[in-house]
XYZ file of C-alpha atoms in Angstrom:
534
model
C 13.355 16.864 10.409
C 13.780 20.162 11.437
C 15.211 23.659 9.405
C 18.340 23.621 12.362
C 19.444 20.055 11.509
C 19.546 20.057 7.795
C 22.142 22.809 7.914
C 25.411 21.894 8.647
C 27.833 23.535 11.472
C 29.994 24.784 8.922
C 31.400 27.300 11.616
C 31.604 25.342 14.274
C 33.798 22.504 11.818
C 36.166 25.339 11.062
C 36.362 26.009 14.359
C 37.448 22.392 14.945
C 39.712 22.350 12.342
C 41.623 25.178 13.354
C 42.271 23.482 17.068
C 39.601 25.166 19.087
C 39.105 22.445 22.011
C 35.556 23.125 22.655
C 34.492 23.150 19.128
C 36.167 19.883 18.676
C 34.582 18.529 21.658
C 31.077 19.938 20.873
C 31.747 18.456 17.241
C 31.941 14.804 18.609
C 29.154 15.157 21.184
C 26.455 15.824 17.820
C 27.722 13.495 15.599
C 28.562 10.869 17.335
C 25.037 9.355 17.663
C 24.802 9.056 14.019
C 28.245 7.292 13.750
C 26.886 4.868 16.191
C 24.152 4.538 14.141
C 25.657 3.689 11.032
C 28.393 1.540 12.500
C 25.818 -0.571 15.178
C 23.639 -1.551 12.540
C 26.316 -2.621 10.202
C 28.118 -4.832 12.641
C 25.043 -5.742 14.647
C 26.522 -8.274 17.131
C 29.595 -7.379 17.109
C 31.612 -6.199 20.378
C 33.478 -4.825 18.306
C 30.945 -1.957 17.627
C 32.516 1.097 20.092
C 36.218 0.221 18.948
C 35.065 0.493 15.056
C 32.946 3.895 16.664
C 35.573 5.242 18.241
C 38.564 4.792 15.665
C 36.112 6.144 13.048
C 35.878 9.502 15.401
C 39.481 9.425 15.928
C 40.367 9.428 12.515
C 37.830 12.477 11.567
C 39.680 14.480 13.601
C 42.718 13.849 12.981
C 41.916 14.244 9.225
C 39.890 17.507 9.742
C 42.708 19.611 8.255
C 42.200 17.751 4.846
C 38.411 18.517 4.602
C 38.277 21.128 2.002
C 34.224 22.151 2.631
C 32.953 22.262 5.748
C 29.510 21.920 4.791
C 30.498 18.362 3.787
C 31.655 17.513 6.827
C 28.164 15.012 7.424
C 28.715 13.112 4.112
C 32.536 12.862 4.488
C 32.200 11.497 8.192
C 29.854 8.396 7.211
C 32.076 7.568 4.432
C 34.873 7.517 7.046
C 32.482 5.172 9.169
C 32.053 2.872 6.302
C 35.277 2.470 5.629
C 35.745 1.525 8.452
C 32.999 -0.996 8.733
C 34.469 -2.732 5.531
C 38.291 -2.593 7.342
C 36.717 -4.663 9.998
C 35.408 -7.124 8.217
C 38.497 -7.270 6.358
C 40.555 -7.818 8.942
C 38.616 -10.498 10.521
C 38.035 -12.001 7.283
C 42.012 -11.949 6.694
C 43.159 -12.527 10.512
C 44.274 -15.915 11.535
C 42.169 -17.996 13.229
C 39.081 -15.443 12.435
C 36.725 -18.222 11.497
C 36.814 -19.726 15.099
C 36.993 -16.540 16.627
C 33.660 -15.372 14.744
C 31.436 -17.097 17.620
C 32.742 -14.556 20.149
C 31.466 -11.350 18.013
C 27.992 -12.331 18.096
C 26.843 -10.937 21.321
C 23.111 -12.136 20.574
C 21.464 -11.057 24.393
C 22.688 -6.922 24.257
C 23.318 -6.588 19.935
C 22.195 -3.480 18.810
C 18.874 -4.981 17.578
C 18.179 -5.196 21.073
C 19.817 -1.938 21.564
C 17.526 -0.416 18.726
C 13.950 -1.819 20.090
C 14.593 -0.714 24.142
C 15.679 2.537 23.253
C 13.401 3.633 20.631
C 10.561 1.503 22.416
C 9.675 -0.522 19.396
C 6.671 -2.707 18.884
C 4.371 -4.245 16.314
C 5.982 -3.846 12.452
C 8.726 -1.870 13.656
C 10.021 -4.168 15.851
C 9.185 -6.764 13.449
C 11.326 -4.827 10.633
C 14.511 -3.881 13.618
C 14.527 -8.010 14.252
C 14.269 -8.966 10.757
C 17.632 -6.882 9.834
C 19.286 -9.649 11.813
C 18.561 -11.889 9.177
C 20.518 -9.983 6.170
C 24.175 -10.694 4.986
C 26.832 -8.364 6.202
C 26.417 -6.091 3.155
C 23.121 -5.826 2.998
C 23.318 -4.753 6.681
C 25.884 -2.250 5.896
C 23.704 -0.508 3.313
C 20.678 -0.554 5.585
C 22.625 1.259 8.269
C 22.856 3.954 5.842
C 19.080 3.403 4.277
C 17.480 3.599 8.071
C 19.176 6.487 8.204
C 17.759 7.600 5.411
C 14.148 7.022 6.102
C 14.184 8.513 10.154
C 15.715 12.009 8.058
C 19.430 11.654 9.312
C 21.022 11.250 5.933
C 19.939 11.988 2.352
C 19.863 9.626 -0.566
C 22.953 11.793 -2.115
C 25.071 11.159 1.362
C 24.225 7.619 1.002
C 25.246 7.025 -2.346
C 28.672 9.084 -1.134
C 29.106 6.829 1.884
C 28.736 3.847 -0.392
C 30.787 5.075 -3.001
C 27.833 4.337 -5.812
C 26.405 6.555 -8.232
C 22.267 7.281 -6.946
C 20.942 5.331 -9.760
C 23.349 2.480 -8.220
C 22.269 3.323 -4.860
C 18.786 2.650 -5.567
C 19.187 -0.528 -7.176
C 20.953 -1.577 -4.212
C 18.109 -0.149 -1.757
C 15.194 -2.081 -3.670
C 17.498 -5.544 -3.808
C 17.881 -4.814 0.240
C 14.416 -3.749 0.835
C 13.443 -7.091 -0.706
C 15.879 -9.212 1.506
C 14.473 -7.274 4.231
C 10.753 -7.926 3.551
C 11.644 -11.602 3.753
C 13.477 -11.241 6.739
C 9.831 -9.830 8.063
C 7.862 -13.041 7.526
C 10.163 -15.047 8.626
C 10.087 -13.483 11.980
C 6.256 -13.979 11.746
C 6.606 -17.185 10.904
C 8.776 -18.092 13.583
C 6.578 -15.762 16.087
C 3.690 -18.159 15.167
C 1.820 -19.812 17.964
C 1.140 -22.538 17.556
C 3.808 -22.761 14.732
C 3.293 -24.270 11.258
C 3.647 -27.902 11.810
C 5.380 -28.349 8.199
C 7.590 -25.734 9.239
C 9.076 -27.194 12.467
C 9.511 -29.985 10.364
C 11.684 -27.768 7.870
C 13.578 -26.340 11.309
C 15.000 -29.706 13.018
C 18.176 -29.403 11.688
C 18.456 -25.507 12.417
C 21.314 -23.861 14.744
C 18.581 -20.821 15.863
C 21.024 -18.758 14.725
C 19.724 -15.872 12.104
C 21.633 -16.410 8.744
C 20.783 -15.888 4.931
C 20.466 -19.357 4.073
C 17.652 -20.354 6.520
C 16.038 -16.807 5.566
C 15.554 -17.989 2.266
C 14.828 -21.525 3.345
C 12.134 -20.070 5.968
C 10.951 -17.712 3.151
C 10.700 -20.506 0.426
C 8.631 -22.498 2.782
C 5.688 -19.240 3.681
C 5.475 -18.769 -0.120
C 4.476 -22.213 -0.421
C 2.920 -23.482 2.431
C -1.116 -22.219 2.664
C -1.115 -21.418 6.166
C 1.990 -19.261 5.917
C 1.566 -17.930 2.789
C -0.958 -15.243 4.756
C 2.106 -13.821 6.958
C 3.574 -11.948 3.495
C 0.014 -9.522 3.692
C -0.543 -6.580 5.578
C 3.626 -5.346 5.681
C 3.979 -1.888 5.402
C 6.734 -0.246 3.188
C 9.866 -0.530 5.857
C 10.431 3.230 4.723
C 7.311 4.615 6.693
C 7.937 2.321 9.547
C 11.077 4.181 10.063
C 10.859 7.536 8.929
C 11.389 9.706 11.764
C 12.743 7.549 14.685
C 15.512 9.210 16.578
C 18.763 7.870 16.823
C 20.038 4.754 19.274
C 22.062 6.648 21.788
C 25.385 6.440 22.317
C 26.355 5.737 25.673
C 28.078 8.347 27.908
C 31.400 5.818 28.527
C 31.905 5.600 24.928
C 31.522 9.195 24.809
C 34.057 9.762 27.591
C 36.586 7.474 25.122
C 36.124 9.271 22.036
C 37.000 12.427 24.050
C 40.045 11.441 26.042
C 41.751 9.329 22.857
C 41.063 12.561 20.785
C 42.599 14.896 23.366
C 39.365 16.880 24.152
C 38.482 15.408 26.900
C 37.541 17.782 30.113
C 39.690 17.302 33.153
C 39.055 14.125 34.892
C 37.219 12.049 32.421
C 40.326 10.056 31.868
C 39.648 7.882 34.814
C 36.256 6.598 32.877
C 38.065 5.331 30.031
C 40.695 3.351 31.602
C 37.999 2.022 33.695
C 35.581 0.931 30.845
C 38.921 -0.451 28.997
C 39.241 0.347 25.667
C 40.041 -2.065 23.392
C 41.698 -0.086 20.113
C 44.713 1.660 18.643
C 45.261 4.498 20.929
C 46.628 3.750 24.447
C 45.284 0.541 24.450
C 46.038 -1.278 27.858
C 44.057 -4.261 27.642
C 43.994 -7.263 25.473
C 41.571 -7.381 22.208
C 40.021 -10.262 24.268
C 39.300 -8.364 27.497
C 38.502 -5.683 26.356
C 35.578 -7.649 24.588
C 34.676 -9.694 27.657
C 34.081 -6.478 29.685
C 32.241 -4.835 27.067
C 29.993 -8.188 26.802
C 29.636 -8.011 30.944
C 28.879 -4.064 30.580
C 25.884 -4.935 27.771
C 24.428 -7.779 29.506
C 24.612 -5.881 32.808
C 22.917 -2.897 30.911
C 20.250 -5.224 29.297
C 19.435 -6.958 32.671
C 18.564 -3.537 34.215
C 16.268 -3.036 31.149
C 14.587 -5.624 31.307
C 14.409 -5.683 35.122
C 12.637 -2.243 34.607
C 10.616 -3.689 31.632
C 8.626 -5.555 34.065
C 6.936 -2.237 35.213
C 5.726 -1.125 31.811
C 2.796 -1.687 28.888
C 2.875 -0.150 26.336
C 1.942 2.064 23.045
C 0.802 1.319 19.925
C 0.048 4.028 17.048
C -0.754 3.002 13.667
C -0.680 5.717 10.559
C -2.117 4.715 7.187
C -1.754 0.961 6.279
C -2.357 -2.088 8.829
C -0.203 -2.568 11.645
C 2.427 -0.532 12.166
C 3.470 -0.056 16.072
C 5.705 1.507 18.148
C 5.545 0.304 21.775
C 6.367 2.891 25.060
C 5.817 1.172 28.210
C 4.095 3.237 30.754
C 5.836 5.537 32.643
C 5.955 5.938 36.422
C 2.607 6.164 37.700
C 1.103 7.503 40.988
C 1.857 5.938 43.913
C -1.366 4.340 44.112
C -1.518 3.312 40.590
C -2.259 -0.144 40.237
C -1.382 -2.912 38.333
C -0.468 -2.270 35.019
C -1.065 -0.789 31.854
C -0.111 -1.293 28.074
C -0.819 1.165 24.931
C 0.313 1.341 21.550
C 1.329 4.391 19.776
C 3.880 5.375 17.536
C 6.572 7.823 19.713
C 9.738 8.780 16.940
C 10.596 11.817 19.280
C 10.708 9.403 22.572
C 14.358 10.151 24.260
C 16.565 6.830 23.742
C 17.821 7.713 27.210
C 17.760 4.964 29.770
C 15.999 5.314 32.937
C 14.211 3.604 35.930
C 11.858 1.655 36.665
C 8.342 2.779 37.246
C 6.490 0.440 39.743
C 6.713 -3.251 39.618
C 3.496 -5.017 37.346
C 2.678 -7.427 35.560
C 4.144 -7.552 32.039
C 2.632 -8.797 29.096
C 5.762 -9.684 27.355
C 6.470 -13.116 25.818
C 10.064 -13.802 25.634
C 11.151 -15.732 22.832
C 8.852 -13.046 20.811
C 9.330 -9.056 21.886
C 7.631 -7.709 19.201
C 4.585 -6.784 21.948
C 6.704 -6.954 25.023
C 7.747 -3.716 26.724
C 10.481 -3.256 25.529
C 11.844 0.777 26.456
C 11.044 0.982 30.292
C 12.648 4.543 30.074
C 10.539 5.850 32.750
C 10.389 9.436 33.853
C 8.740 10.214 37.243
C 5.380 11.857 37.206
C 6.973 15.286 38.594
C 7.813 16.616 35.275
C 4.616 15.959 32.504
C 4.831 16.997 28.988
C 2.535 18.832 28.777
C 1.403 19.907 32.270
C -3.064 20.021 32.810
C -4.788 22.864 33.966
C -5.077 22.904 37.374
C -9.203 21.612 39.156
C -8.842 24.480 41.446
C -10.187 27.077 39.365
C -11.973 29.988 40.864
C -14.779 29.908 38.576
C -15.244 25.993 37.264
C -16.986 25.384 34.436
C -21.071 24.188 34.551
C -20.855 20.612 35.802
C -21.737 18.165 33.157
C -23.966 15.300 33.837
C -21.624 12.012 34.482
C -22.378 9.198 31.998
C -23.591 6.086 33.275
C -21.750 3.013 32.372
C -18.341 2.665 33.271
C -17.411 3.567 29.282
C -18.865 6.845 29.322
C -17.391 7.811 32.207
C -14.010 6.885 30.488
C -14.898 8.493 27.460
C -16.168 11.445 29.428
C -12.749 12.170 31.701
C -10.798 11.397 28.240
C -12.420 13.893 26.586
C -11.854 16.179 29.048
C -8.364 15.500 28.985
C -8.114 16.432 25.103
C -10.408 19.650 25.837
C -7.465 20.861 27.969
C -5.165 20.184 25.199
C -7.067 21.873 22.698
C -8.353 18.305 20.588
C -11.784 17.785 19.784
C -14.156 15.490 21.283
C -14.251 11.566 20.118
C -17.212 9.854 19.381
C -17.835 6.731 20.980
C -18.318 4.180 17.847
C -20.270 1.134 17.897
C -17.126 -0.829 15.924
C -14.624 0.404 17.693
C -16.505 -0.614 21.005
C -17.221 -3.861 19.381
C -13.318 -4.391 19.183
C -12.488 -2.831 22.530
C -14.991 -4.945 24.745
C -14.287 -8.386 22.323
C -10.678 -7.364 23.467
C -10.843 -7.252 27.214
C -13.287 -9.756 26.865
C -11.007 -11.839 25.615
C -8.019 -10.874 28.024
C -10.071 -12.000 30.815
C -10.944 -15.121 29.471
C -7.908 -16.585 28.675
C -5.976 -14.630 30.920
C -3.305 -12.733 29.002
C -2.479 -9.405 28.844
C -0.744 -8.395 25.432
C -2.187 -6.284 22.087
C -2.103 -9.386 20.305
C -3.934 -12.028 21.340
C -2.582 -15.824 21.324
C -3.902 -16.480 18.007
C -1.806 -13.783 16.082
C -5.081 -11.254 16.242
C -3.552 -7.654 16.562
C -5.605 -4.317 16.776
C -5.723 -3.490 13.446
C -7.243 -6.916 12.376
C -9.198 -6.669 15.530
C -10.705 -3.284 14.563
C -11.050 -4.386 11.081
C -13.391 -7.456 11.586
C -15.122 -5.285 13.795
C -16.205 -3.707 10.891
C -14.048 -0.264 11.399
C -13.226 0.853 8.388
C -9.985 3.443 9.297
C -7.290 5.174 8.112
C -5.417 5.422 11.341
C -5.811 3.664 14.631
C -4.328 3.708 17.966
C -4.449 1.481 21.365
C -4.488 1.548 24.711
C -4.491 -1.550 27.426
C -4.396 -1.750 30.783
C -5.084 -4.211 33.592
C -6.137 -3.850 37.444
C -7.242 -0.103 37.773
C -10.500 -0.079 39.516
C -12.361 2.620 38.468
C -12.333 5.082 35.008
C -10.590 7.622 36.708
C -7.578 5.172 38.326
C -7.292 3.902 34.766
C -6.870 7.685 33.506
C -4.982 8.259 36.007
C -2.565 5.859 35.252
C -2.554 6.356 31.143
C -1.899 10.263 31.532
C 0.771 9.264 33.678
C 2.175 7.245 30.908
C 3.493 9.245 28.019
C 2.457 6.556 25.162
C -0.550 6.352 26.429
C -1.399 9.943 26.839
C 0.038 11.063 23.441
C -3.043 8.225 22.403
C -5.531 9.979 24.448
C -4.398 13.796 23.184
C -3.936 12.909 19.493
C -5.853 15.443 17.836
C -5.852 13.280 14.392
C -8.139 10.772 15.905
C -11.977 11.621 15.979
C -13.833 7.857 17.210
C -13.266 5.522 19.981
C -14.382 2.482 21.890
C -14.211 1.412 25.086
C -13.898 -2.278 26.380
C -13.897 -3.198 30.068
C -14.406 -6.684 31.806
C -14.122 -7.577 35.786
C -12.840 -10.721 35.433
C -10.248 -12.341 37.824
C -7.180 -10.790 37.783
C -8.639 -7.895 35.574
C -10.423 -5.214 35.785
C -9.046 -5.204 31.931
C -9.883 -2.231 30.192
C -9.130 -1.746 26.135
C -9.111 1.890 24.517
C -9.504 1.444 20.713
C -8.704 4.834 18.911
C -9.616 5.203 14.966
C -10.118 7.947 12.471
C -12.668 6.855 9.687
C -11.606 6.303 5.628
C-alpha cells in the first residue's frame, strides 16, 4: 500500500462538505470501490448489492455536515456501509413473505464470488479461499468483508473494529473464530473439487440441495477430518491473510457509478439518461418495482458474465506462488499476435492486475473445467498487444551485441530467448535445473498423454506438489503452460504477449528453471517451471 493512500483527503472531504460539486463527485468516484467491496462480500448473492451500495453513498453525503474530522471520513463511511448491510438483513428478515422471497436474492451464476475471481483473475488457493467464503453464515461474511479488506491494505484492524462496533481485542476474537469457519470452507471446496470424488462422501451428499450453507460445511468438514482419503485435503492451506494481502479492489461498475451520482445530485450533465435506463431499484426516485428492478439487474449480471466467459475461452493463465505451497493467482493470456497460436496458460500471482473488463484475445482452447474454476481462466481482461508494460528494446540496434551461440535442444533455446528477455529488464540469468526440468517435461508429458491442458492434472497434482516430488526444494515457484506454439520463439512470443506470463518470465526473485516440451497430438505442449531454492 502506498504513502498517497494511507492519508486521507481531508481537504478534498471539506471540500465536499461545504457543497463543492466536483469535490463531492470526485469523493464518490475513490471510495466507492471500497463500499462495493465491503457491501458485495457481505451480501454475496444478493441483487440487492448496488441498492444497499448506493443508499450507503447516498446517506454519506447527505450526512457529511455531521462528520466532525475529516480524516475519519474512511472509518466513518464503512461503518455507514455496515449498517447498512445489517438494515438489509433486517428488513428481509422482518418483511412479510421474506422467507419465500429469499430464493430470488441468491443470484448464484454472476454473485460477487464470481465477480471477485474474473476480475482479480483468481486461481489456485485464492480462488479456493474467494469460493469457500460462500460457505460462511451471513455474519461471518459480513466480518470478512471487512477482514479481506484488511489483508489486501484497504482498511486497518482499528477501522475494522470501528465498522463493527467491537473493541480490537473483540475484533480479533471474531477474526480467528471466522478464519477458522473459513479454513473449513477451503476443504470442503477441495473435497467437492475431487476427481474422482470420495466415494463415502457422495454417499454423505445424496440428500444435498448443492446449495452452499453452514450446515453441510460442517457436515462436509466432519466427514474430511474423518475419512483417510480426505483427511489429506486440510494440508498444504496457506494462512488466508497472505493469500489476500494486496489484491486490488472488485470494481464497481460505471452504471452504478452513474446512479450514485445522479441520486446524489453530482451527476455531470447527461448521465441521467443511464440511470433511468439501468433502473434503479431504491429510495430515491425510484420508478420501477423492487421486483424489476432485480430482474434487470439479474439479466445485466448474467449478460455481463456470459461475455466473460465468452472471452475466457481465449485465455490460460498465471500462477505465482510466494512462500508456502500453493498459492495462485490465475491471468489468462492477453491478446497475442496475430499469428499466435493456440493457446497458452501461466500461473502467477498479479494483486496490481486492473479489475477492468475487456475483450477477448483470440479464440483457443481453454483448459477450464466448469463445475471447478479454481484453474479455469477466469479474468479474460485482455489488453491488445499495442500498449506493453513494459515496452523491449528494440532488435534494430546499430551496433548489436556479439551473437551468442544458439543452444541446441528446443529447451535451451527457450531458456536462451527467456533469458534474454529478463537481460532487457535488468533480471539475472536462470539456471536451467535438473528438478525443475524433471517437473516441467513430466508435466507436458503428461498433458499430451492424457490430453488435458490445465496446471493441475486430473489426479489433483498441482505445480507445487509437482515440483516438490521432483525433488525441488523452493521457497517460491512460478508456472507457465501453453499449448500449440511451434517453435521456442512462437511460444515466447505468445507468453510476453501475455502479461501473467511475462511478469513469470521477468521476475527478478526467481533464479532456476525447467523446461518441459512434448509434440504430441494436439500439443506441441510446452511447461515453464520457475523456482527459487530454500
Amino acid at each position: 500500500m502506498s504513502t498517497e493512500r494511507t492519508r486521507e483527503p481531508a481537504d478534498l472531504v471539506a471540500a465536499a462538505r461545504g457543497g463543492d460539486p466536483q469535490a463531492r463527485e470526485a469523493l464518490v468516484g475513490a471510495y466507492l470501490p471500497l463500499v462495493y467491496n465491503v457491501v458485495g462480500r457481505a451480501l454475496n448473492g444478493s441483487v440487492d448489492v448496488d441498492d444497499v451500495v448506493q443508499e450507503t453513498m447516498l446517506r454519506a453525503l447527505d450526512a457529511l455536515g455531521g462528520l466532525r474530522d475529516p480524516g475519519n471520513f474512511r472509518s466513518w463511511l464503512v461503518a455507514i456501509a455496515m449498517n447498512q448491510v445489517r438494515a438489509h438483513w433486517h428488513a428481509r428478515r422482518s418483511a412479510p413473505g421474506g422467507v419465500e422471497e429469499a430464493g430470488e436474492l441468491a443470484d448464484p451464476g454472476a454473485d460477487f464470488v464470481d465477480l471477485t475471481m474474473v476480475r482479480l483473475q483468481l486461481s489456485g488457493q485464492r480462488q479456493e479461499t474467494a469460493r469457500g467464503t460462500r460457505w460462511l453464515e451471513p455474519d461471518d461474511r459480513a466480518l470478512l468483508s471487512l477482514w479481506w479488506l484488511e489483508c489486501a491494505g484497504e482498511l486497518t484492524r482499528a477501522e475494522v473494529a470501528v465498522a463493527l462496533e467491537l473493541s480490537p481485542q473483540h475484533t480479533a476474537v471474531r477474526v480467528q473464530r471466522m478464519k477458522a469457519q473459513l479454513e473449513a470452507a477451503r476443504v470442503v471446496v477441495r473435497a467437492l473439487d475431487a476427481r474422482p470424488r470420495c466415494e463415502e462422501l457422495q454417499g454423505l451428499l445424496a440428500s444435498w440441495d448443492h446449495r452452499p450453507s453452514a450446515l453441510w460445511r460442517k457436515r462436509i468438514a466432519r466427514h474430511a477430518r474423518g475419512c483417510a482419503r480426505c483427511s489429506g485435503l486440510w494440508s498444504g492451506l496457506m494462512p488466508a491473510e497472505g493469500l489476500l494481502a494486496g489484491l486490488a479492489l472488485v470494481a464497481a461498475t460505471p452504471a452504478l457509478l452513474d446512479r450514485v451520482l445522479s441520486a446524489g445530485g453530482t451527476a455531470p450533465a447527461g448521465s441521467a439518461t443511464a440511470v433511468s435506463a439501468h433502473g434503479a431499484g431504491v429510495a430515491r426516485g425510484r420508478t420501477l418495482s423492487r421486483g424489476e428492478a432485480r430482474r434487470r439487474r439479474r439479466v445485466r449480471r448474467r449478460a455481463v458474465a456470459g461475455a466473460v466467459a465468452a472471452a475466457v475461452v481465449a485465455g490460460g493463465g498465471v500462477w505465482y506462488f510466494g512462500a508456502g505451497p500453493g498459492t495462485g493467482d490465475e491471468e489468462p493470456a492477453a491478446a497475442r499476435s496475430a499469428n499466435a497460436p493456440v493457446a497458452d496458460l501461466a500461473e502467477s500471482r498479479t494483486p496490481e492486475a486492473s479489475p477492468a473488463s475487456s475483450a477477448p484475445a483470440s479464440p483457443s482452447a481453454s483448459p477450464s473445467r466448469k463445475p471447478t474454476p479454481s484453474t479455469s481462466p477466469k479474468a479474460t481482461k485482455k489488453a491488445a498487444p499495442t500498449k506493453r508494460p513494459t515496452p523491449r528494446p528494440t532488435r534494430t540496434a546499430t551496433a548489436p551485441p556479439p551473437a551468442q551461440p544458439v543452444p541446441s535442444g528446443t529447451a535451451g533455446q527457450v531458456v536462451a530467448l527467456m533469458n534474454k528477455e529478463r537481460a532487457a529488464a535488468g533480471c539475472g540469468a536462470l539456471d536451467e535445473n535438473p528438478q525443475l526440468n524433471k517437473a516441467a517435461q513430466g508435466h507436458s508429458d503428461d498433458m499430451a498423454a492424457r490430453n488435458f491442458f490445465e496446471h493441475t492434472n486430473p489426479d489433483g497434482a498441482d505445480p507445487g506438489r509437482r515440483i516438490t516430488a521432483a525433488g525441488y526444494r523452493w521457497s517460491s515457484y512460478a508456472e507457465n503452460i501453453a499449448k500449440g506454439q511451434p517453435t521456442p520463439q512462437a511460444v515466447m512470443d505468445s507468453w510476453m504477449n501475455s502479461p501473467g506470463h511475462r511478469a513469470n518470465i521477468l521476475n527478478c526473485s526467481f533464479k532456476d528453471i525447467g523446461i518441459g516440451f512434448n509434440d504430441g497430438p494436439g500439443g506441441p505442449y510446452w511447461t515453464q517451471n520457475f523456482g527459487t531454492a530454500l
